[in-house]
């Protein structure tokens, strides 16, 4: 295959978002966790995983993940916005 490891991981990211939109939360979480393992410093991925948890009805887990992303970068307005959504 001519795909790099990074390309493969980003394909998994895209598939995770499709799964989330189709309410396949467990598959979405598994794929996102693979992406997070590859890019552990990208806090936005924790926000994405938190959104999957929120949509799956796991509000406490969603808040914990989004809070972790916010704590790693207090200037992350996406994490701030999503944290406010979870609190509402």
Tab-separated table of C-alpha atoms in Angstrom:
chain	number	residue	atom	x	y	z
A	1	UNK	CA	0.000	0.000	0.000
A	2	UNK	CA	1.199	3.500	-0.735
A	3	UNK	CA	-0.463	4.945	2.367
A	4	UNK	CA	1.764	6.251	5.113
A	5	UNK	CA	0.989	5.436	8.720
A	6	UNK	CA	-0.228	9.007	9.173
A	7	UNK	CA	-2.550	8.647	6.154
A	8	UNK	CA	-3.985	5.430	7.576
A	9	UNK	CA	-4.558	7.042	10.948
A	10	UNK	CA	-6.306	10.021	9.367
A	11	UNK	CA	-8.556	7.647	7.431
A	12	UNK	CA	-9.509	6.163	10.791
A	13	UNK	CA	-10.306	9.668	12.004
A	14	UNK	CA	-12.664	10.216	9.076
A	15	UNK	CA	-14.300	6.836	9.623
A	16	UNK	CA	-14.755	7.652	13.316
A	17	UNK	CA	-16.686	10.778	12.389
A	18	UNK	CA	-18.885	8.852	9.962
A	19	UNK	CA	-19.551	6.256	12.660
A	20	UNK	CA	-20.456	9.020	15.120
A	21	UNK	CA	-22.939	10.500	12.648
A	22	UNK	CA	-24.474	7.051	12.156
A	23	UNK	CA	-24.746	6.498	15.946
A	24	UNK	CA	-22.110	3.737	15.868
A	25	UNK	CA	-20.542	5.120	19.030
A	26	UNK	CA	-18.453	2.118	20.058
A	27	UNK	CA	-16.798	1.896	16.655
A	28	UNK	CA	-16.287	5.655	16.596
A	29	UNK	CA	-14.641	5.578	20.032
A	30	UNK	CA	-12.347	2.703	19.066
A	31	UNK	CA	-11.196	4.453	15.897
A	32	UNK	CA	-10.662	7.760	17.705
A	33	UNK	CA	-8.646	6.045	20.417
A	34	UNK	CA	-6.316	4.709	17.706
A	35	UNK	CA	-5.896	8.240	16.365
A	36	UNK	CA	-5.232	9.581	19.874
A	37	UNK	CA	-2.587	6.887	20.390
A	38	UNK	CA	-0.844	8.091	17.211
A	39	UNK	CA	-1.241	11.810	18.034
A	40	UNK	CA	-1.221	11.911	21.858
A	41	UNK	CA	-0.471	15.647	22.019
A	42	UNK	CA	-3.486	16.732	19.972
A	43	UNK	CA	-6.000	17.797	22.609
A	44	UNK	CA	-8.663	18.463	19.992
A	45	UNK	CA	-8.945	14.687	19.590
A	46	UNK	CA	-9.984	14.430	23.244
A	47	UNK	CA	-12.737	16.936	22.486
A	48	UNK	CA	-13.845	14.793	19.554
A	49	UNK	CA	-13.900	11.696	21.763
A	50	UNK	CA	-15.822	13.672	24.373
A	51	UNK	CA	-18.431	14.580	21.777
A	52	UNK	CA	-18.870	10.918	20.889
A	53	UNK	CA	-19.326	10.121	24.577
A	54	UNK	CA	-21.852	12.947	24.915
A	55	UNK	CA	-23.868	11.730	21.951
A	56	UNK	CA	-23.737	8.205	23.383
A	57	UNK	CA	-25.291	9.537	26.603
A	58	UNK	CA	-22.128	9.422	28.717
A	59	UNK	CA	-22.173	13.016	29.955
A	60	UNK	CA	-19.711	12.515	32.832
A	61	UNK	CA	-17.130	10.834	30.597
A	62	UNK	CA	-17.649	13.537	27.955
A	63	UNK	CA	-17.026	16.268	30.488
A	64	UNK	CA	-13.895	14.532	31.805
A	65	UNK	CA	-12.396	14.220	28.311
A	66	UNK	CA	-13.226	17.768	27.277
A	67	UNK	CA	-11.967	19.102	30.618
A	68	UNK	CA	-8.686	17.234	30.058
A	69	UNK	CA	-8.346	18.883	26.637
A	70	UNK	CA	-9.108	22.296	28.124
A	71	UNK	CA	-6.638	21.771	30.967
A	72	UNK	CA	-3.870	20.996	28.466
A	73	UNK	CA	-4.572	24.231	26.557
A	74	UNK	CA	-6.632	26.924	28.276
A	75	UNK	CA	-6.680	28.948	25.040
A	76	UNK	CA	-8.486	26.165	23.160
A	77	UNK	CA	-11.790	27.850	22.355
A	78	UNK	CA	-13.194	24.675	20.778
A	79	UNK	CA	-12.712	22.809	24.072
A	80	UNK	CA	-14.166	25.781	25.970
A	81	UNK	CA	-17.228	25.896	23.715
A	82	UNK	CA	-17.817	22.141	23.940
A	83	UNK	CA	-17.363	22.160	27.723
A	84	UNK	CA	-20.076	24.794	27.965
A	85	UNK	CA	-22.356	22.613	25.807
A	86	UNK	CA	-21.840	19.649	28.136
A	87	UNK	CA	-22.640	21.758	31.199
A	88	UNK	CA	-25.904	23.001	29.652
